[in-house]
Structure formats: C-alpha cells, structure tokens
Amino acid sequence: MAENLNEIDINLDTDIIQEWRSIVTLVVFVLTNVVVLFPFHIPLYIPRAFKNAILDALGTLRVIAPRQDQLHHAPSPIDDGSGGEKDAEVGTFVRLEFPMNFVTAPLIADLFLLAILAIGRDEVYGGTIGANNISPIDIMAFFITLAYIAISIDSSGLIRYLAFKVLQKGGKYGHRLFFYLYAFFFSLGTFIGNDPIILSGTAFLAYMTRVSSNIIHPRAWIFAQFAIANIASAILVSSNPTNLVLAGAFNIRFIDYTANMIVPVVITAIVLFPFLLYIVFPDESLIPLSIQMHELSEEAKAKKPVNPNIPHARGNAEEEENDPANGEQSKLLSLEEIMNPFLDKGGAGFGAIIMAATLITLLALNAASQSIGEHPVFYVTLPAAFVMFCWDIAFGWLHREETRKIARDGRREVERAQAERLAREMEELEQATLTQEQEQELRNEVAAFQPATENTTSRGDNGGDRSVDTNPDDTTPNTDVANTKAPSDDQLQDARPSTSVISIHDEKRESVLAGSRTQSEGLVPGVKSSGDQGDQTRASSDRMDAEKQPPYEVIVRPEHGRTTLVSLVADAYRWSQETFPTATAVLNHLPFALVPFAFSMFVLVQALVTKGWVPVFAYGWDHWVNKTGTVGSVGGMGFLSVILCNFAGTNIGTTILLSRVIQAWQKIHQINGTSISNRTLWATIYSMALGVNYGAFSTAFSASLAGLLWRDILARKHIRVRRLDFARVNLPIITIAMVVGCCILLGEVYIIRPDTPYDAA
C-alpha cells in the first residue's frame, strides 16, 4: 500500500531555486558525487616545527612513542608523493595528504552548507533522525546489526565450506561447475545479502582460478559472481540497505516487497546465465569445458584446517602465498586454502539458526504491523546480533588457550622466516661488497703496473741494460708478467665499479641494516652471522668493525620500551584477535564507513528537498510519465536509477534521491487534485528497486560499496581490475539484466495491478 500523503511534508515551491544558496547547494551536491566517483588526495603543507611540536607534545603525554631523530639517514628535501610524510629532517614544511573519498567528501559538503547557512536544523534532523517516512538512524541500526549476524556466519567458514562442496560436486566439468557456483551464490545471497558473498566468494574464486592450469583469467567467474550477488540482494528487504530505504519511504511491508520482486529477479537470473556462458564469456580459456586442477597431496589433506581469523594462523604460508614471485608454491598454498577449508560447525549452525529466526520474525512482525502498530525493525535485529556476539565471545573465551598458542607459534614462524630472509639478503650484500672490493684492488694493481711497464720499455729503447736470453726455461717464470698488457679503456671501464651501482648498493645495504636495527624482536635461535667472510680483505673487516653493528640481528619478542597509549591499544587489539578471533574479525569487516556516508547523503538530499530542486526533478518526471505512460515509467525509472548509481553517491544515494522525487511527484498530484494510477505508481517504485540493486554492476566501482569492497579483495589477491575493464565487461551484463527485469515487471504490474488511482487501492 502507499504511504499517507498527509504525513509527507515537501515544499513544492520551485521559485526558491533562483536563490544563490539553492544554486550553491546543487553545485555542492554534484561536486560531492564527482569526488565519490573519482576520489583523490589534497596535499597539505604544514611547518615542520609545528609538526615536531605536536609530536613532542603527544610523546610527552605518552600518547605515542617519543619522536626519533633521523639525522643518521641521508636527507631528502622533498616528499616522494607516495602519501604521508617522509622522515626527512630538512626543509621548512612537511607534506601531508588529506583523502577526499566517499566518507570525507559528503561530510565536508554538509559542513560547508551549514557554514553558509544553506541548511540548518531541519535538514540535519531530517537526514539523521528522519523525515517523510524515511528514518536513517533506524535503517543504519537495522543494517549494521543484521550485517553482524551475516558476517559472523561467514567468519565461521560456512560459505567457503559450502563453496568447496559445490566445487566437489561440479567436479572437473567447467560449464557444470560454473552453473553450480552461479546458483549457489544466488541462493545464498538471497538470504544473507551481497556483502558476505563478496567477502568470501571473491577470495574463493580467486584461489580456485589460480590453481587451475587452464583458466587463463578469472574474469568470467568473478564478474558473474559479482553480478548474481547483487541481483539476489533485490529479493528481500533485509539483503540491501537500498531496499530498506525504499520500503520505508513508501511504507511497503516486507512480504509485499518480496512478493513483487521475486518473479522479475528469478527470471533475470535464469535468462542471464546462458547469456553469460555463451555470449559474454564464450572463450574456453575463461570457462573451459574441462577444468584441470592441481592435486592436493595426501599430507596436505590430512592437515587440520586452521581458523583464518586467528592472526598468523598459517604461519609463513600466508606471506608466501601472497608473494606472486613464488609461482607454483603459491598455487599449492592457494589449493590448500580451498580444498581443506576451516569450518566452525558450532558457530555456523548457531548463526544459521539466529539468521533464520531473525528473518522469520521480521517478516511476521512487519506483516502484522497494521494490527499491532509500527515498530522500528532494529528492535528485532539488535537483540539477535547481541546474542550472536555473546556466542562469539563465549566460544572464543572457552578456546582461548588453543587460539593463543596457534597465534604464538605462527608469529614465531613468521619472525623466523623474516630473520632468515634478512640473513640471506645480508649475505648477498656482503658477497657483492667483497666482489666490488676485489675488482677495485685489481683496478689499482693494473693502474700501478702500467707506468712501470712504460718505464722499462723506455730504458730498452735508449740502449740501457738489455739482456737477450735464448733459454725459454728461464723466461717461463716471467711469462705472466711479460705477457701482461695494459688493459684498454673499455676494459678499464668494465673493471671499474659503476658509481651508480655502488650508490644503489650502498643505499640498499643501509636500508637493510636500518631494518635490522629497528626490528622490534629478539635474536632468532639458530640464525648466525656469516660476516666472517669479511676477513678476506682488511678493508671489509675495518668497515664492519667501524659499523659496530651485527648485520643479522633480528627479533623474536617485542622489546617493550616506554608504554604509550598507542602501544596499549595495539597490545589490546592483538590480545583481542588471539582471544576472540571471530568477534574481532566480524567487527573489522562490518561496514562502519557506510554510516557517516549514508547520514551525510541523507542530509544532502534533504537540502535538495528544502531548496526546491527535488520538486523540479519531480515536475520533470511527471511530464515524462504523462507522455509515456506505464511503459515509459518502467523504462525511464530503470534507466535513470542505473545511471544515477554511478553519478549520485552510490546506489544508496540514488535511492534516497529518487525516493524523495517520487514522494514529491505524489504530492504534486495530491495538490493538483489529479491521480496517479495504481499500476503506474508501483511500476515506477519497483523498477527503481531493480535499478538500484542491478546498478551496482554497471560502469563504476563506486556504484555501490560492495563494488569497492570487491575491487579491494581482488587487489589483495593480485587480480587488478581496471575501471575501463569493469565498465566494458559489465555493460552487456547490466543491459540484458535490466531489459529482462523491466519487461517481466511490466507484465507483472499489468496483470496484478489495477488502473485505479493509487490512493483508492
């Protein structure tokens, strides 16, 4: 049913858009969305003395460690531009870089509009507490608490374990495995949303395609997974925050929303699969008929899988796996990750029960809201999330000895591997030093021998002492000297060490020695210095004595110096990771960045409402619908919502803006005494629901926060997806998905929706 229009307070006066504050508001809104689409950093230059004073004050207050002078390092007067500041004690100013992204840009925009009095209390209140049936604080509380349950299920290993079972069932048949994974991600995403699918499914596919010898590129698998996860999130209100905004704005019961969306979404998924398999990704190098996987050894299969939420649980294996230079070794470690997955059966089972009970309770209470009254939906999800959190804490505490031992052993293994790697680097550097010194000595000997040879030749030419000995045996001992010729200029140049090479070598040596000196861990047993080779030459021995630095000294345990607030927080965080690994991992993965972004975008859109821009957009939409009817409303809103996802602050910002536009459109007809047909109204609303969910896989990563998360996970797995490639691959996918979804929706509304005025329904 539609909301009560008498409760909607929207000023439809469009004359106020001529005021300068209204114009500035629109410009700020557009610029904010451009920054969200193309984030960057602003360089800030502050006096070095001011920076040092701040650091010294914080050090005195024991917030951070005391500032360490870096005078023994080679000065570098300029910043390298890589972000942050260089540790150079020269120059008057220090360069810092302030990020402008989806978190900071909307917040700065709101503060700017407040400063020029373009917005005030009403806009801030409406964008945080709520206005016109949209309550941002309720929506964020609901989404974060439900996300905790979903991510806790993911952290138990259930998704990866189920994906492994699907992989086993699919076997080595490529097309069948592609279908099984496609159906699996769709089914799971329907209930728990797209974020857990992105978190675990993306990493799983990255591992799977890496260990396959005949999948040339993971493009088909990762793009299909990203698309189907976002398609599946359109079915339930709880699966995506955009659905929450839409359902709240138009007072839609959860069960009614699902009943109207399930048919278009399911048919979209069915039609899209063969389109992906045979048209978008027809190349067998992407989806081969038969997949050739590396085999996991029996020894690896017999290993007990470790909890990936425990820090250093896999020891040095994780660093070796993430190093692309390891090649086959990295593939074997990735194979072990997917073929021997960890599963916390207790946590997975309990989490599944909590999630099922929460969703059923939500649907039941929302369906009965007319008789029992409206209640915020987070009244259900908050207690459920708290119960899940208590389970994670209790489970971690009961197994704390085991998890702490795993973390401790893994940390020692990593430290030992780092120490050995440092020792090897030092040996190579010392060997290179000896080689260069020997070349230098040879060059000096040649340079000293050359004038002596010239003097002897000169005396012979002047008739001096010359003896001709015909006995070849007597000349044999002097053969080496007599046959030694002065090297040519090219030979001398080759024998002479290059200045640039020496410089690079010395810089690398200093960096390694500095790393050795600044290691925060103790000496590793069994790793000894091999610097005795330095005794081969007096020069290298003197150099080592002068440095007075053991070259291979590394650490096993932290040297706790002065206790600071930062060190206490770091120690507490590590203790939390080792004692409560699941709860800590879930809290790390919760989309907290969504909260300030959503609130700021709500305020910006509310500013457009009060400054007359939303009514302008609503009048434009009204003209379009009058010209095109129900068919035009479906096609137009579907197209508009997908486009705006890329240019209006992700799909969340698009949903907020378009919901306000449709509300203003309804208000226009109420004031004019005209009516919108029931069919046209709901066709518009549900086509927007399709567009804001499907729009996540369109042309820009920033079309959704899930897209940004997907890109970052792939980057950590050494899979780089460029913006142009993202748009090029997704363009045919989003086209077919929207065409199919909108056509099915159009047929649905013509069948089940009457052409009567919506307020009479």
Coordinates of C-alpha atoms in Angstrom, one line a residue, residues 183-599:
A183 CA 23.1 -21.0 -8.4
F184 CA 24.9 -21.3 -5.1
F185 CA 25.8 -17.6 -4.9
F186 CA 22.3 -16.6 -6.0
S187 CA 20.6 -18.8 -3.3
L188 CA 22.9 -17.7 -0.5
G189 CA 22.8 -14.1 -1.5
T190 CA 19.0 -14.1 -1.3
F191 CA 19.1 -14.7 2.4
I192 CA 22.3 -13.1 3.8
G193 CA 22.8 -10.3 1.3
N194 CA 25.6 -9.5 -1.1
D195 CA 28.3 -8.4 1.3
P196 CA 29.1 -11.8 2.8
I197 CA 29.1 -13.3 -0.7
I198 CA 31.6 -10.6 -1.8
L199 CA 33.8 -11.2 1.3
S200 CA 34.2 -15.0 1.0
G201 CA 33.1 -15.8 -2.5
T202 CA 35.5 -13.4 -4.2
A203 CA 38.5 -14.8 -2.3
F204 CA 37.4 -18.4 -3.0
L205 CA 37.1 -17.7 -6.8
A206 CA 40.5 -16.0 -6.8
Y207 CA 42.1 -19.1 -5.2
M208 CA 40.2 -21.5 -7.5
T209 CA 41.1 -19.9 -10.7
R210 CA 44.7 -19.5 -9.6
V211 CA 45.2 -23.3 -9.0
S212 CA 43.5 -24.2 -12.3
S213 CA 46.1 -24.7 -15.1
N214 CA 43.7 -23.9 -18.0
I215 CA 41.7 -21.0 -16.7
I216 CA 43.7 -18.2 -18.2
H217 CA 41.9 -15.3 -16.4
P218 CA 39.3 -15.3 -13.6
R219 CA 37.3 -12.6 -15.4
A220 CA 34.2 -14.8 -16.2
W221 CA 34.0 -16.2 -12.7
I222 CA 34.4 -13.0 -10.6
F223 CA 32.2 -10.8 -12.8
A224 CA 29.4 -13.4 -12.8
Q225 CA 29.7 -13.8 -9.0
F226 CA 29.5 -10.0 -8.5
A227 CA 26.5 -9.6 -10.8
I228 CA 24.5 -12.5 -9.4
A229 CA 25.2 -11.5 -5.7
N230 CA 23.7 -8.0 -6.4
I231 CA 20.8 -9.5 -8.3
A232 CA 20.0 -11.8 -5.5
S233 CA 20.1 -8.9 -3.0
A234 CA 17.0 -7.4 -4.6
I235 CA 14.6 -10.1 -3.3
L236 CA 14.5 -9.5 0.4
V237 CA 14.3 -6.1 2.1
S238 CA 16.9 -7.1 4.6
S239 CA 19.5 -8.0 1.9
N240 CA 20.5 -4.5 1.0
P241 CA 20.2 -1.1 2.7
T242 CA 18.7 0.4 -0.6
N243 CA 15.7 -1.9 -0.1
L244 CA 15.3 -0.6 3.5
V245 CA 15.3 3.0 2.3
L246 CA 12.7 2.2 -0.4
A247 CA 10.4 0.1 1.8
G248 CA 10.5 2.8 4.5
A249 CA 9.8 5.7 2.1
F250 CA 6.7 4.1 0.7
N251 CA 5.5 2.1 3.7
I252 CA 5.9 -1.2 1.9
R253 CA 5.5 -4.4 4.0
F254 CA 8.5 -6.7 3.7
I255 CA 6.4 -9.6 2.5
D256 CA 4.7 -7.4 -0.2
Y257 CA 8.1 -6.2 -1.4
T258 CA 9.4 -9.7 -1.8
A259 CA 6.2 -10.9 -3.5
N260 CA 6.5 -8.2 -6.1
M261 CA 10.3 -8.5 -6.7
I262 CA 10.8 -12.3 -6.6
V263 CA 9.4 -13.1 -10.1
P264 CA 11.4 -10.4 -12.1
V265 CA 14.6 -11.2 -10.2
V266 CA 14.4 -15.0 -10.5
I267 CA 13.6 -14.8 -14.2
T268 CA 16.5 -12.3 -14.7
A269 CA 18.9 -14.8 -13.1
I270 CA 17.6 -17.7 -15.2
V271 CA 17.9 -15.7 -18.5
L272 CA 21.3 -14.2 -17.6
F273 CA 23.1 -17.5 -17.1
P274 CA 23.2 -18.7 -20.7
F275 CA 23.8 -15.1 -21.8
L276 CA 27.0 -15.1 -19.6
L277 CA 28.1 -18.5 -20.6
Y278 CA 27.7 -18.3 -24.4
I279 CA 27.7 -14.6 -25.3
V280 CA 29.7 -12.6 -22.7
F281 CA 32.3 -15.3 -21.9
P282 CA 32.3 -17.8 -24.8
D283 CA 36.1 -18.2 -24.7
E284 CA 37.1 -21.6 -23.4
S285 CA 40.2 -20.1 -21.8
L286 CA 37.8 -18.3 -19.4
I287 CA 35.2 -21.1 -18.8
P288 CA 36.9 -24.3 -20.2
L289 CA 34.8 -27.5 -20.9
S290 CA 37.1 -29.4 -18.6
I291 CA 39.0 -27.8 -15.7
Q292 CA 42.4 -29.0 -14.9
M293 CA 43.1 -28.5 -11.2
H294 CA 46.3 -29.1 -9.3
E295 CA 46.0 -32.0 -6.9
L296 CA 46.4 -31.6 -3.2
S297 CA 48.8 -34.0 -1.6
E298 CA 47.6 -36.6 1.0
E299 CA 49.8 -34.9 3.6
A300 CA 48.1 -31.6 3.0
K301 CA 44.6 -33.2 3.1
A302 CA 45.5 -34.8 6.4
K303 CA 46.3 -31.4 8.0
K304 CA 43.9 -29.9 10.4
P305 CA 42.5 -26.7 8.9
V306 CA 43.3 -23.6 10.8
N307 CA 41.0 -20.7 11.6
P308 CA 41.9 -17.9 9.3
N309 CA 40.6 -15.4 11.8
I310 CA 43.5 -16.1 14.1
P311 CA 46.5 -13.9 13.3
H312 CA 49.4 -15.7 11.8
A313 CA 47.3 -18.9 11.9
R314 CA 49.0 -20.3 8.8
G315 CA 52.5 -19.1 9.8
N316 CA 54.7 -18.0 7.0
A317 CA 52.4 -19.7 4.4
E318 CA 50.2 -16.6 4.0
E319 CA 53.2 -14.4 3.1
E320 CA 54.5 -17.0 0.7
E321 CA 51.0 -17.3 -0.9
N322 CA 50.6 -13.5 -1.3
D323 CA 54.1 -13.2 -2.9
P324 CA 53.5 -13.6 -6.7
A325 CA 57.1 -14.4 -7.2
N326 CA 56.7 -17.8 -5.5
G327 CA 54.8 -19.3 -8.5
E328 CA 54.0 -23.0 -8.0
Q329 CA 54.4 -22.8 -4.3
S330 CA 51.8 -20.0 -4.1
K331 CA 49.4 -22.1 -6.1
L332 CA 49.8 -25.1 -3.8
L333 CA 49.1 -22.9 -0.8
S334 CA 46.0 -21.5 -2.5
L335 CA 44.9 -25.0 -3.3
E336 CA 45.2 -26.0 0.3
E337 CA 43.1 -22.9 1.2
I338 CA 40.1 -24.0 -0.9
M339 CA 40.4 -27.8 -0.7
N340 CA 41.0 -28.0 3.0
P341 CA 38.7 -25.3 4.4
F342 CA 38.1 -24.4 8.0
L343 CA 34.6 -24.8 9.4
D344 CA 33.4 -23.9 12.9
K345 CA 30.4 -26.2 12.9
G346 CA 29.1 -24.8 16.2
G347 CA 29.3 -21.1 15.1
A348 CA 28.0 -21.9 11.6
G349 CA 25.0 -23.8 13.0
F350 CA 24.1 -21.3 15.7
G351 CA 24.5 -18.4 13.3
A352 CA 22.2 -20.0 10.7
I353 CA 19.6 -20.6 13.3
I354 CA 19.8 -17.0 14.6
M355 CA 19.6 -15.6 11.0
A356 CA 16.6 -17.8 10.1
A357 CA 14.8 -16.8 13.3
T358 CA 15.5 -13.1 12.8
L359 CA 14.2 -13.1 9.2
I360 CA 11.1 -15.0 10.0
T361 CA 10.4 -12.8 13.0
L362 CA 10.9 -9.7 10.8
L363 CA 8.5 -10.9 8.1
A364 CA 5.9 -11.9 10.7
L365 CA 6.0 -8.6 12.7
N366 CA 6.1 -6.5 9.6
A367 CA 3.1 -8.3 8.1
A368 CA 1.2 -7.8 11.3
S369 CA 2.2 -4.1 11.7
Q370 CA -1.3 -2.9 10.7
S371 CA -2.8 -4.6 13.8
I372 CA 0.0 -4.2 16.3
G373 CA 1.3 -0.9 15.2
E374 CA 4.7 0.1 13.6
H375 CA 7.9 -0.7 15.4
P376 CA 11.5 0.0 14.3
V377 CA 12.8 -3.1 12.6
F378 CA 16.1 -3.0 14.6
Y379 CA 14.1 -3.9 17.6
V380 CA 14.4 -7.5 16.2
T381 CA 17.9 -7.4 14.7
L382 CA 19.6 -5.7 17.7
P383 CA 18.9 -8.4 20.2
A384 CA 19.7 -11.1 17.7
A385 CA 23.0 -9.5 16.9
F386 CA 23.8 -9.2 20.6
V387 CA 23.0 -13.0 21.1
M388 CA 25.4 -13.8 18.2
F389 CA 28.1 -11.5 19.7
C390 CA 27.8 -13.2 23.1
W391 CA 28.2 -16.6 21.3
D392 CA 31.3 -15.4 19.6
I393 CA 32.8 -14.0 22.8
A394 CA 31.9 -17.2 24.8
F395 CA 33.3 -19.5 22.1
G396 CA 36.5 -17.5 21.9
W397 CA 37.0 -17.4 25.7
L398 CA 36.5 -21.2 26.0
H399 CA 39.1 -21.9 23.3
R400 CA 41.5 -19.0 24.2
E401 CA 44.4 -21.3 25.1
E402 CA 44.3 -23.1 21.8
T403 CA 43.9 -19.9 19.7
R404 CA 46.6 -18.1 21.6
K405 CA 49.0 -21.0 21.1
I406 CA 48.2 -21.1 17.3
A407 CA 48.8 -17.3 17.1
R408 CA 52.1 -17.5 19.1
D409 CA 53.5 -20.4 17.0
G410 CA 52.5 -18.7 13.8
R411 CA 54.1 -15.4 14.8
R412 CA 57.3 -17.1 15.7
E413 CA 57.4 -18.9 12.3
V414 CA 56.9 -15.6 10.5
E415 CA 59.6 -14.0 12.5
R416 CA 62.0 -16.8 11.9
A417 CA 61.3 -16.7 8.2
Q418 CA 61.8 -12.9 8.2
A419 CA 65.1 -13.4 10.0
E420 CA 66.3 -16.0 7.6
R421 CA 65.3 -13.8 4.7
L422 CA 67.2 -10.9 6.2
A423 CA 70.3 -13.0 6.8
R424 CA 70.2 -14.2 3.1
E425 CA 70.0 -10.6 2.0
M426 CA 72.9 -9.6 4.2
E427 CA 75.0 -12.4 2.9
E428 CA 74.3 -11.4 -0.7
L429 CA 75.1 -7.8 0.1
E430 CA 78.4 -8.8 1.8
Q431 CA 79.3 -11.0 -1.2
A432 CA 78.6 -8.2 -3.6
T433 CA 80.7 -5.9 -1.4
L434 CA 83.6 -8.3 -1.5
T435 CA 83.4 -8.7 -5.2
Q436 CA 83.4 -5.0 -5.8
E437 CA 86.4 -4.5 -3.4
Q438 CA 88.3 -7.3 -5.3
E439 CA 87.6 -5.5 -8.6
Q440 CA 88.8 -2.3 -7.1
E441 CA 92.0 -3.9 -5.9
L442 CA 92.6 -5.4 -9.4
R443 CA 92.0 -2.0 -11.0
N444 CA 94.5 -0.4 -8.6
E445 CA 97.1 -3.1 -9.4
V446 CA 96.6 -2.6 -13.1
A447 CA 96.9 1.1 -12.7
A448 CA 100.2 0.7 -10.7
F449 CA 101.7 -1.8 -13.2
Q450 CA 101.0 0.3 -16.3
P451 CA 103.6 3.1 -15.6
A452 CA 106.2 0.6 -14.5
T453 CA 105.9 -1.2 -17.8
E454 CA 106.2 2.1 -19.7
N455 CA 109.5 2.9 -17.8
T456 CA 111.0 -0.4 -18.7
T457 CA 110.2 -0.1 -22.3
S458 CA 111.7 3.4 -22.4
R459 CA 115.0 2.2 -20.9
G460 CA 115.2 -0.5 -23.5
D461 CA 114.7 1.9 -26.3
N462 CA 117.6 4.1 -25.0
G463 CA 120.2 1.3 -25.2
G464 CA 120.2 0.7 -21.5
D465 CA 120.6 -2.7 -19.8
R466 CA 119.0 -5.2 -22.1
S467 CA 119.7 -9.0 -22.0
V468 CA 118.6 -11.5 -24.6
D469 CA 118.3 -14.9 -23.1
T470 CA 117.6 -17.7 -25.5
N471 CA 116.8 -20.2 -22.8
P472 CA 113.0 -20.5 -22.8
D473 CA 113.0 -22.2 -19.4
D474 CA 114.5 -19.1 -17.8
T475 CA 111.7 -16.9 -19.2
T476 CA 108.9 -19.2 -18.1
P477 CA 108.5 -17.7 -14.5
N478 CA 108.2 -14.3 -16.0
T479 CA 105.6 -15.3 -18.7
D480 CA 102.7 -13.9 -16.8
V481 CA 104.3 -10.5 -16.2
A482 CA 105.9 -10.3 -19.7
N483 CA 102.6 -11.1 -21.4
T484 CA 100.6 -8.7 -19.2
K485 CA 99.4 -5.9 -21.4
A486 CA 97.8 -2.7 -20.2
P487 CA 94.1 -3.1 -20.5
S488 CA 92.2 -0.9 -22.9
D489 CA 90.0 1.9 -21.9
D490 CA 86.9 -0.3 -22.4
Q491 CA 88.4 -3.0 -20.2
L492 CA 89.2 -0.5 -17.5
Q493 CA 85.7 0.9 -17.7
D494 CA 84.3 -2.6 -17.4
A495 CA 86.6 -3.4 -14.4
R496 CA 85.8 -0.1 -12.7
P497 CA 82.8 -0.3 -10.5
S498 CA 80.0 2.0 -11.7
T499 CA 79.2 4.9 -9.4
S500 CA 75.5 4.4 -9.8
V501 CA 75.8 0.7 -8.9
I502 CA 77.9 1.5 -5.8
S503 CA 75.3 4.1 -4.8
I504 CA 72.4 1.8 -5.3
H505 CA 74.3 -1.0 -3.4
D506 CA 75.1 1.3 -0.5
E507 CA 71.5 2.5 -0.2
K508 CA 70.2 -1.0 -0.2
R509 CA 72.8 -2.0 2.4
E510 CA 71.9 0.9 4.6
S511 CA 68.2 0.2 4.3
V512 CA 68.7 -3.5 5.3
L513 CA 71.0 -2.5 8.2
A514 CA 68.5 0.0 9.3
G515 CA 65.8 -2.6 9.1
S516 CA 67.9 -4.9 11.2
R517 CA 68.5 -2.2 13.8
T518 CA 64.8 -1.2 14.0
Q519 CA 63.4 -4.7 14.3
S520 CA 61.3 -4.9 17.4
E521 CA 62.0 -8.6 18.1
G522 CA 64.9 -10.5 19.7
L523 CA 67.5 -12.8 18.3
V524 CA 66.3 -15.9 16.5
P525 CA 67.9 -19.1 17.7
G526 CA 70.0 -20.8 15.1
V527 CA 70.4 -17.8 12.8
K528 CA 74.1 -16.8 12.9
S529 CA 76.1 -14.1 11.3
S530 CA 78.1 -15.1 8.2
G531 CA 80.1 -12.0 8.3
D532 CA 83.4 -13.9 8.8
Q533 CA 83.9 -13.8 5.1
G534 CA 84.7 -10.2 5.6
D535 CA 88.1 -11.2 7.0
Q536 CA 89.1 -12.0 3.4
T537 CA 90.1 -8.3 3.0
R538 CA 91.2 -5.8 5.6
A539 CA 89.0 -3.1 4.1
S540 CA 85.8 -5.0 4.6
S541 CA 86.8 -6.1 8.1
D542 CA 87.6 -2.5 9.1
R543 CA 84.3 -1.4 7.7
M544 CA 82.4 -4.0 9.8
D545 CA 84.3 -3.0 12.9
A546 CA 83.5 0.6 12.3
E547 CA 79.8 0.0 11.9
K548 CA 79.8 -2.0 15.2
Q549 CA 76.5 -3.5 14.1
P550 CA 75.7 -7.2 14.0
P551 CA 74.3 -7.5 10.5
Y552 CA 71.9 -10.3 11.1
E553 CA 70.4 -9.4 14.4
V554 CA 66.6 -9.8 14.4
I555 CA 63.8 -10.4 16.8
V556 CA 61.5 -13.0 18.2
R557 CA 59.9 -11.0 21.0
P558 CA 59.0 -7.3 21.1
E559 CA 61.2 -5.0 23.1
H560 CA 58.7 -3.2 25.1
G561 CA 60.1 0.3 25.7
R562 CA 58.1 3.2 27.0
T563 CA 54.4 2.3 27.3
T564 CA 52.2 4.7 25.4
L565 CA 48.5 4.9 24.6
V566 CA 49.2 3.6 21.0
S567 CA 51.2 0.6 22.3
L568 CA 48.4 -0.2 24.8
V569 CA 45.8 -0.1 22.1
A570 CA 48.0 -2.2 19.8
D571 CA 48.5 -4.8 22.5
A572 CA 44.8 -4.8 23.4
Y573 CA 43.9 -5.3 19.7
R574 CA 46.3 -8.2 19.3
W575 CA 45.0 -9.8 22.6
S576 CA 41.5 -9.5 21.2
Q577 CA 42.5 -11.1 17.9
E578 CA 44.1 -14.0 19.7
T579 CA 41.4 -14.5 22.4
F580 CA 38.2 -13.6 20.4
P581 CA 39.2 -14.2 16.8
T582 CA 35.7 -14.5 15.3
A583 CA 34.2 -11.5 17.1
T584 CA 37.2 -9.3 16.3
A585 CA 37.2 -10.4 12.6
V586 CA 33.5 -9.6 12.3
L587 CA 33.8 -6.2 13.8
N588 CA 36.7 -5.5 11.4
H589 CA 34.5 -6.4 8.4
L590 CA 31.4 -4.5 9.5
P591 CA 30.7 -1.7 7.0
F592 CA 31.0 1.1 9.6
A593 CA 32.1 3.5 6.8
L594 CA 28.6 3.3 5.4
V595 CA 27.2 5.0 8.5
P596 CA 28.7 8.5 8.1
F597 CA 28.4 8.3 4.3
A598 CA 24.6 7.4 4.5
F599 CA 23.9 10.1 7.1

